[in-house]
Coordinates of C-alpha atoms and ligand atoms in Angstrom, one line a residue:
M2 CA -0.1 -0.2 0.1
S3 CA 1.5 3.3 -1.1
E4 CA 1.2 6.2 1.6
R5 CA 1.4 9.6 0.0
N6 CA 3.4 12.1 1.5
N7 CA 2.9 15.8 -0.1
V8 CA 4.0 15.5 -3.3
L9 CA 2.2 16.1 -6.8
P10 CA 1.7 12.9 -8.9
T11 CA 4.3 12.1 -11.6
N12 CA 1.5 12.6 -14.1
F13 CA 0.8 16.2 -12.7
E14 CA 2.2 18.4 -15.9
E15 CA -0.4 16.3 -18.2
F16 CA -3.5 17.5 -16.5
A17 CA -5.6 21.0 -17.2
D18 CA -5.5 23.9 -15.7
A19 CA -8.4 23.0 -13.6
R20 CA -7.4 19.7 -12.1
K21 CA -4.1 21.5 -11.8
M22 CA -5.7 23.9 -9.5
G23 CA -7.6 20.9 -7.4
F24 CA -4.3 19.1 -6.6
M25 CA -2.2 22.3 -5.7
N26 CA -5.5 23.5 -3.0
M27 CA -4.8 19.9 -1.6
K28 CA -1.3 20.2 -1.7
N29 CA -1.5 23.4 0.3
L30 CA -4.1 22.1 3.1
K31 CA -1.1 19.2 3.3
D32 CA 1.4 21.4 3.4
E33 CA -0.7 23.2 6.2
G34 CA -0.5 19.7 8.0
K35 CA -4.2 18.4 7.4
N36 CA -5.0 15.2 7.3
V37 CA -7.6 14.3 4.6
V38 CA -10.3 11.3 4.7
G39 CA -12.1 10.2 1.3
V40 CA -15.7 9.0 1.5
F41 CA -17.8 7.4 -1.0
C42 CA -21.6 7.5 0.6
T43 CA -23.9 10.2 2.3
Y44 CA -23.6 7.0 5.3
T45 CA -20.7 7.6 6.7
P46 CA -20.8 9.7 9.7
S47 CA -18.9 12.9 8.6
E48 CA -19.1 14.1 12.6
L49 CA -16.6 11.9 13.0
I50 CA -14.1 12.8 10.3
M51 CA -14.4 16.4 11.5
A52 CA -14.2 15.8 15.1
C53 CA -10.8 14.5 14.3
D54 CA -9.8 17.9 12.3
A55 CA -9.5 16.0 9.3
I56 CA -10.8 17.3 5.8
E57 CA -13.7 15.1 4.5
V58 CA -13.9 14.8 0.6
G59 CA -16.1 13.1 -1.8
L60 CA -14.3 10.3 -3.8
C61 CA -17.3 9.1 -6.2
S62 CA -16.4 9.8 -9.5
T63 CA -19.0 11.5 -12.5
G64 CA -16.9 11.3 -15.8
D65 CA -16.2 8.6 -18.1
E66 CA -12.5 9.4 -18.4
T67 CA -10.4 6.6 -16.2
I68 CA -13.0 3.9 -16.5
P69 CA -11.2 2.4 -19.5
D70 CA -8.5 2.3 -16.9
A71 CA -11.0 0.7 -14.9
E72 CA -12.1 -1.9 -17.2
Q73 CA -8.8 -3.4 -17.2
V74 CA -9.4 -4.9 -13.5
L75 CA -12.9 -4.8 -13.5
P76 CA -16.4 -6.3 -15.2
K77 CA -17.3 -3.6 -18.0
N78 CA -21.1 -4.6 -17.2
L79 CA -20.4 -2.5 -13.6
C80 CA -21.9 0.4 -12.3
P81 CA -19.7 3.9 -14.0
L82 CA -19.8 5.5 -10.6
I83 CA -17.9 2.3 -9.3
K84 CA -15.9 2.1 -12.5
A85 CA -14.9 5.7 -12.4
S86 CA -14.0 6.2 -9.1
Y87 CA -11.8 2.9 -8.7
G88 CA -10.3 4.4 -12.2
F89 CA -9.1 7.7 -10.6
A90 CA -7.1 5.8 -7.9
I91 CA -5.3 4.0 -10.1
T92 CA -4.3 6.5 -12.4
D93 CA -3.6 9.5 -9.7
K94 CA -5.7 11.7 -11.7
C95 CA -8.2 12.5 -8.9
P96 CA -6.7 15.4 -6.1
Y97 CA -8.8 14.0 -3.1
M98 CA -8.5 10.3 -4.1
Y99 CA -4.7 11.1 -4.4
F100 CA -4.2 13.1 -1.1
S101 CA -6.7 11.1 1.0
D102 CA -4.7 9.5 4.2
L103 CA -7.7 7.1 4.8
V104 CA -10.5 6.5 2.8
V105 CA -13.7 5.7 5.0
A106 CA -15.9 3.8 2.9
E107 CA -19.1 0.9 3.7
T108 CA -20.9 -2.3 2.9
T109 CA -23.5 -0.5 0.8
C110 CA -23.9 -2.0 -2.9
D111 CA -22.7 -5.7 -3.5
G112 CA -20.1 -3.6 -6.5
K113 CA -18.3 -0.9 -4.1
K114 CA -17.7 -3.2 -1.3
K115 CA -15.9 -5.4 -3.9
M116 CA -14.3 -2.3 -5.9
Y117 CA -12.9 -1.2 -2.2
E118 CA -11.1 -4.7 -1.6
L119 CA -8.9 -4.0 -4.6
L120 CA -9.2 -0.3 -3.4
G121 CA -7.2 -1.4 -0.5
E122 CA -4.4 -3.0 -2.6
I123 CA -3.4 0.9 -3.4
K124 CA -5.3 2.7 -0.3
D125 CA -5.6 3.0 3.6
V126 CA -9.4 1.9 3.2
H127 CA -11.6 1.3 6.6
V128 CA -15.0 0.0 5.5
M129 CA -17.5 -0.2 7.7
Q130 CA -20.5 -2.8 7.9
L131 CA -23.0 -1.0 6.9
P132 CA -26.5 -2.9 8.3
Q133 CA -28.9 -3.2 5.7
R134 CA -32.2 -3.3 7.4
Q135 CA -32.6 -0.3 9.6
D136 CA -34.5 -1.6 13.5
E137 CA -33.2 -1.8 16.5
V138 CA -30.7 -5.2 15.9
S139 CA -29.0 -2.9 13.0
M140 CA -29.3 0.1 15.3
E141 CA -26.6 -1.8 18.1
M142 CA -24.5 -3.2 15.3
W143 CA -23.9 0.0 13.5
K144 CA -23.3 2.0 16.4
K145 CA -20.7 -0.4 17.3
E146 CA -19.1 0.7 13.9
L147 CA -19.3 4.3 14.5
V148 CA -16.9 3.2 17.8
T149 CA -14.7 1.3 15.5
L150 CA -14.7 4.1 13.2
K151 CA -13.8 6.4 15.9
E152 CA -10.9 4.2 17.5
R153 CA -9.3 4.0 13.4
L154 CA -9.2 7.4 13.3
E155 CA -8.0 8.8 16.5
A156 CA -4.9 5.5 15.8
K157 CA -4.1 6.5 12.4
F158 CA -4.1 10.4 13.4
G159 CA -2.8 10.4 16.6
V160 CA -5.6 12.4 17.8
E161 CA -8.4 11.9 21.0
I162 CA -12.1 12.2 19.8
T163 CA -13.3 13.7 23.0
E164 CA -17.2 13.9 23.5
E165 CA -17.3 18.1 23.1
K166 CA -15.5 17.2 19.2
L167 CA -17.9 15.5 18.8
R168 CA -20.9 17.6 19.9
E169 CA -18.9 21.0 18.2
A170 CA -19.4 18.9 15.1
I171 CA -22.7 18.0 15.1
T172 CA -23.8 21.3 15.9
I173 CA -21.7 22.5 12.6
K174 CA -22.7 19.9 10.1
N175 CA -26.4 20.6 11.3
Q176 CA -25.7 24.0 10.7
E177 CA -24.7 22.9 7.1
R178 CA -27.0 20.8 6.2
A179 CA -30.1 23.8 7.5
A180 CA -28.1 25.7 5.6
L181 CA -28.3 23.6 2.3
K182 CA -31.8 23.0 3.1
D183 CA -32.9 26.4 3.3
F184 CA -30.9 27.1 0.0
Y185 CA -32.5 24.2 -1.5
E186 CA -35.9 24.7 -0.5
V187 CA -36.1 28.6 -2.7
S188 CA -38.0 26.3 -5.6
T189 CA -40.6 25.0 -3.3
L190 CA -41.8 29.1 -4.9
C191 CA -44.4 29.0 -7.9
P192 CA -42.4 29.7 -9.7
P193 CA -38.8 28.9 -8.5
P194 CA -36.4 31.4 -8.3
V195 CA -33.3 29.5 -9.9
W196 CA -33.3 26.7 -12.2
G197 CA -32.7 23.1 -11.2
L198 CA -29.3 22.9 -13.3
N199 CA -27.6 26.0 -11.6
Q200 CA -29.1 24.4 -8.0
L201 CA -27.9 20.9 -8.9
Q202 CA -24.3 22.8 -8.9
V203 CA -24.3 24.5 -5.9
L204 CA -24.8 21.6 -4.4
Y205 CA -22.8 19.4 -5.8
G206 CA -19.8 22.6 -5.7
S207 CA -20.3 22.5 -2.3
Q208 CA -19.0 19.3 -1.0
F209 CA -15.7 20.5 -2.4
Q210 CA -15.6 23.4 0.0
F211 CA -13.5 22.5 3.0
N212 CA -13.5 25.5 5.1
R213 CA -17.2 24.8 7.0
T214 CA -17.7 28.4 8.0
A215 CA -17.2 29.8 4.9
K216 CA -19.0 27.4 3.2
I217 CA -22.1 27.9 5.2
A218 CA -21.9 31.8 4.6
G219 CA -21.5 31.3 1.2
I220 CA -24.8 29.7 0.8
K221 CA -26.6 31.4 3.1
A222 CA -25.6 34.4 0.7
K223 CA -26.5 32.6 -2.2
T224 CA -30.2 31.9 -0.6
K225 CA -30.4 36.0 0.3
E226 CA -29.1 36.7 -2.9
L227 CA -32.0 34.1 -5.0
L228 CA -34.8 35.8 -2.0
D229 CA -34.1 39.2 -2.1
A230 CA -33.6 39.4 -6.5
Y231 CA -37.0 37.4 -6.3
N232 CA -39.0 39.8 -4.1
E233 CA -37.9 42.7 -6.0
G234 CA -39.8 41.1 -9.2
A235 CA -36.8 38.6 -10.6
R236 CA -38.7 35.5 -12.6
P237 CA -35.6 33.9 -14.2
V238 CA -38.0 30.7 -14.8
P239 CA -41.4 30.8 -16.6
E240 CA -44.4 30.2 -14.5
T241 CA -45.5 27.3 -17.6
A242 CA -42.6 25.4 -16.7
K243 CA -43.6 22.1 -15.5
R244 CA -42.0 21.3 -11.7
I245 CA -40.1 18.1 -11.7
L246 CA -38.9 16.2 -9.1
I247 CA -35.5 14.0 -10.1
T248 CA -35.0 10.7 -8.2
G249 CA -32.5 7.7 -8.2
C250 CA -28.8 7.2 -8.3
P251 CA -26.5 10.2 -6.8
M252 CA -25.7 13.5 -9.9
G253 CA -23.1 15.5 -11.1
G254 CA -20.7 15.5 -13.7
V255 CA -21.9 14.0 -17.1
T256 CA -25.4 12.6 -15.7
E257 CA -26.3 16.6 -15.5
K258 CA -27.0 15.8 -19.1
I259 CA -30.4 14.8 -17.7
V260 CA -31.3 18.1 -16.1
R261 CA -30.3 20.1 -19.1
S262 CA -32.6 17.6 -21.2
I263 CA -36.0 18.6 -19.1
E264 CA -34.9 22.4 -18.6
E265 CA -34.6 22.8 -22.3
S266 CA -37.5 20.8 -22.8
G267 CA -40.6 23.1 -20.8
G268 CA -39.4 22.0 -17.8
V269 CA -37.8 23.2 -14.7
V270 CA -36.1 20.8 -11.9
V271 CA -37.2 21.7 -8.2
A272 CA -36.4 19.0 -6.1
Y273 CA -33.7 16.1 -5.9
E274 CA -34.6 13.1 -3.9
N275 CA -31.1 11.9 -4.0
C276 CA -27.6 12.1 -2.6
T277 CA -26.5 14.9 -4.0
G278 CA -30.1 16.9 -3.1
A279 CA -32.1 16.3 0.0
K280 CA -31.4 12.7 1.2
Q281 CA -28.1 14.5 3.1
M282 CA -29.6 16.9 4.1
D283 CA -33.2 16.2 5.2
R284 CA -32.5 15.0 9.0
L285 CA -30.2 16.7 11.7
V286 CA -28.2 14.7 14.0
D287 CA -30.2 15.1 17.2
E288 CA -27.8 17.5 19.7
T289 CA -29.8 16.4 23.3
K290 CA -28.7 13.1 22.7
D291 CA -25.3 10.8 23.8
P292 CA -23.5 11.8 20.6
I293 CA -22.6 8.5 19.3
E294 CA -26.4 7.8 19.8
A295 CA -27.6 10.2 17.8
I296 CA -25.3 9.9 14.9
A297 CA -25.9 6.4 14.7
E298 CA -29.6 6.9 14.4
R299 CA -29.4 9.9 12.3
Y300 CA -26.9 7.8 9.2
L301 CA -29.0 4.3 9.9
S302 CA -32.3 6.3 9.1
I303 CA -31.0 7.5 5.7
G304 CA -33.2 5.9 2.9
C305 CA -31.4 4.7 -0.3
S306 CA -31.7 1.1 -2.2
V307 CA -29.8 -0.8 -0.2
M308 CA -31.5 -1.0 2.8
T309 CA -34.4 -3.8 2.9
A310 CA -36.9 -2.0 3.0
D311 CA -36.4 1.1 2.1
D312 CA -39.4 3.0 3.6
N313 CA -37.3 6.2 4.6
R314 CA -36.5 6.8 0.8
Y315 CA -40.5 6.5 -0.1
E316 CA -41.6 8.5 2.8
L317 CA -39.0 11.3 1.6
L318 CA -39.9 11.2 -2.0
E319 CA -43.6 11.3 -1.0
R320 CA -43.5 14.3 1.5
L321 CA -40.7 16.4 -1.5
C322 CA -43.4 15.4 -4.5
K323 CA -46.0 17.6 -2.1
Q324 CA -43.6 20.4 -0.4
F325 CA -42.1 21.0 -4.0
K326 CA -45.9 20.6 -6.0
V327 CA -44.3 19.2 -8.3
D328 CA -46.1 17.9 -11.7
G329 CA -43.9 14.8 -12.8
V330 CA -40.8 12.5 -11.3
V331 CA -37.5 11.6 -13.7
E332 CA -36.0 8.3 -11.8
M333 CA -31.9 8.6 -12.7
T334 CA -30.6 4.9 -12.6
L335 CA -27.0 4.4 -13.2
Q336 CA -26.8 1.7 -15.7
A337 CA -26.1 -2.4 -13.4
C338 CA -27.1 -0.5 -10.8
H339 CA -29.4 -3.5 -9.5
T340 CA -30.7 -2.0 -6.1
Y341 CA -32.1 1.2 -7.9
A342 CA -32.8 -0.5 -11.0
I343 CA -35.9 -3.1 -9.2
E344 CA -36.5 -0.2 -7.0
T345 CA -38.2 1.3 -9.7
S346 CA -41.0 -0.6 -9.6
Y347 CA -42.6 0.5 -6.3
I348 CA -40.9 4.4 -7.3
K349 CA -43.2 4.2 -10.2
R350 CA -46.6 2.6 -8.4
K351 CA -45.9 5.2 -5.3
V352 CA -45.7 7.9 -8.1
V353 CA -48.2 6.9 -10.1
G354 CA -50.6 6.4 -7.2
M355 CA -50.0 10.0 -6.0
G356 CA -51.5 10.6 -9.5
L357 CA -48.3 12.1 -11.1
P358 CA -46.6 11.3 -14.2
Y359 CA -43.1 9.1 -13.4
I360 CA -40.3 8.0 -16.4
N361 CA -37.5 6.3 -15.4
V362 CA -34.0 7.0 -17.6
E363 CA -31.0 4.9 -17.0
T364 CA -27.9 6.6 -18.1
D365 CA -24.1 6.0 -18.0
Y366 CA -21.2 8.8 -17.6
S367 CA -21.0 8.9 -21.5
T368 CA -22.6 11.4 -23.5
S369 CA -23.5 8.9 -26.7
D370 CA -27.5 8.9 -25.1
V371 CA -28.1 12.9 -24.7
G372 CA -30.5 12.9 -28.1
Q373 CA -32.7 10.2 -26.9
I374 CA -32.5 11.7 -23.4
K375 CA -34.1 15.0 -24.8
T376 CA -36.5 13.5 -27.2
R377 CA -37.8 11.1 -24.4
M378 CA -38.0 14.1 -22.1
E379 CA -39.5 16.3 -24.6
A380 CA -42.4 13.5 -25.3
F381 CA -42.6 12.8 -20.9
I382 CA -42.7 17.1 -20.5
E383 CA -45.5 18.0 -23.6
M384 CA -47.8 15.3 -21.8
M385 CA -48.8 16.9 -18.8
D386 CA -49.8 20.1 -20.8
Ligands
BJ8_401 S1 -26.9 6.3 0.6 S2 -27.4 6.0 -2.9 S3 -23.9 7.4 -2.1 S4 -25.3 3.8 -1.3 S5 -25.4 3.9 -8.2 S6 -22.7 2.5 -6.7 S7 -26.0 2.4 -5.4 S8 -24.4 0.6 -8.2 S9 -24.2 5.2 -5.1 FE1 -24.9 5.1 -3.0 FE2 -24.8 5.8 -0.3 FE3 -27.0 4.7 -1.2 FE4 -26.0 7.7 -1.6 FE5 -23.8 0.9 -6.2 FE6 -26.0 2.2 -7.6 FE7 -23.8 2.1 -8.1 FE8 -24.7 3.5 -6.3

């Protein structure tokens, strides 16, 4: 297993300026003595990483650039998110993966957990065993997993995660969630004060801002700016635009193609019921309880297709459809994601049961299906007239 020092990758000069900037930013943080923890999933308890003063960074990749490299090792018919993430690790092309001192991962879907075994050959990986049910037995197991992670972080970084540090992290993370929630809830207005693509870019981009205080202030300022302009009469989105909720696999990067297609076809995305959107911010950690207990409860209640049953996903979806007064639901599934693909059947029944139109789009990280997606979105939105 290779330990990274504060040295840039050997192929650094080949990178485009934006990526060079990412590497330099990360290198500067490392030079300041910061430890970096890479994560893949919404189930990762951020508060534990924050409480040991490490920088947490998302590693899920959203582009197809390194998929051919990954396919030298992984099967071709695997979810693109998994292949791309592994591809970035083996090619040293992602600054966040490259500079991660530790990767914290969970046993979510089969593809991810098997990929983590391979990733463990080149990075220091800690895999948490995520239960696949949301009952009391699972809660006890998950609490133990949190304690194990806490001990691993303390040993790795030579720090003590005190109750005080944990409580402080819980408060800050809750403030961040509340700020992001206020930001996306501006789209409950009719018409919304912002296009869904702009909103997605802010939500996705926020995970790469590492100064949490500045990040919270920046999100609040953005929300205020949108609402002030709206109150003064700005209406960037026409009243006639059909209000769409997106659900399914995580989005960002290439999968923005779906949001673009919707918004170029007479729709506007007002809500994201996925890991780029509401799923991350919807629930807070209870600040009155024992910290480990409260963190365990909050994370284990996240709705995701890796859970059986996945009632919390259906509850959030229904609530958001009403809160955002949606006209239709688009479900995005990534190719070879079996758990989400199977759940499309429940989601369709749920959405149609609410009297709303539903469509499923299966895609990958290429742009070869852009034309086809556009045609389908045009027909879907036209149907709502
Ligand atoms: S909490 S959505 S981030 S597991 S798309 S890799 S499930 S085969 S990403 Fe996810 Fe956590 Fe759930 Fe969110 Fe596997 Fe499906 Fe690929 Fe996926």
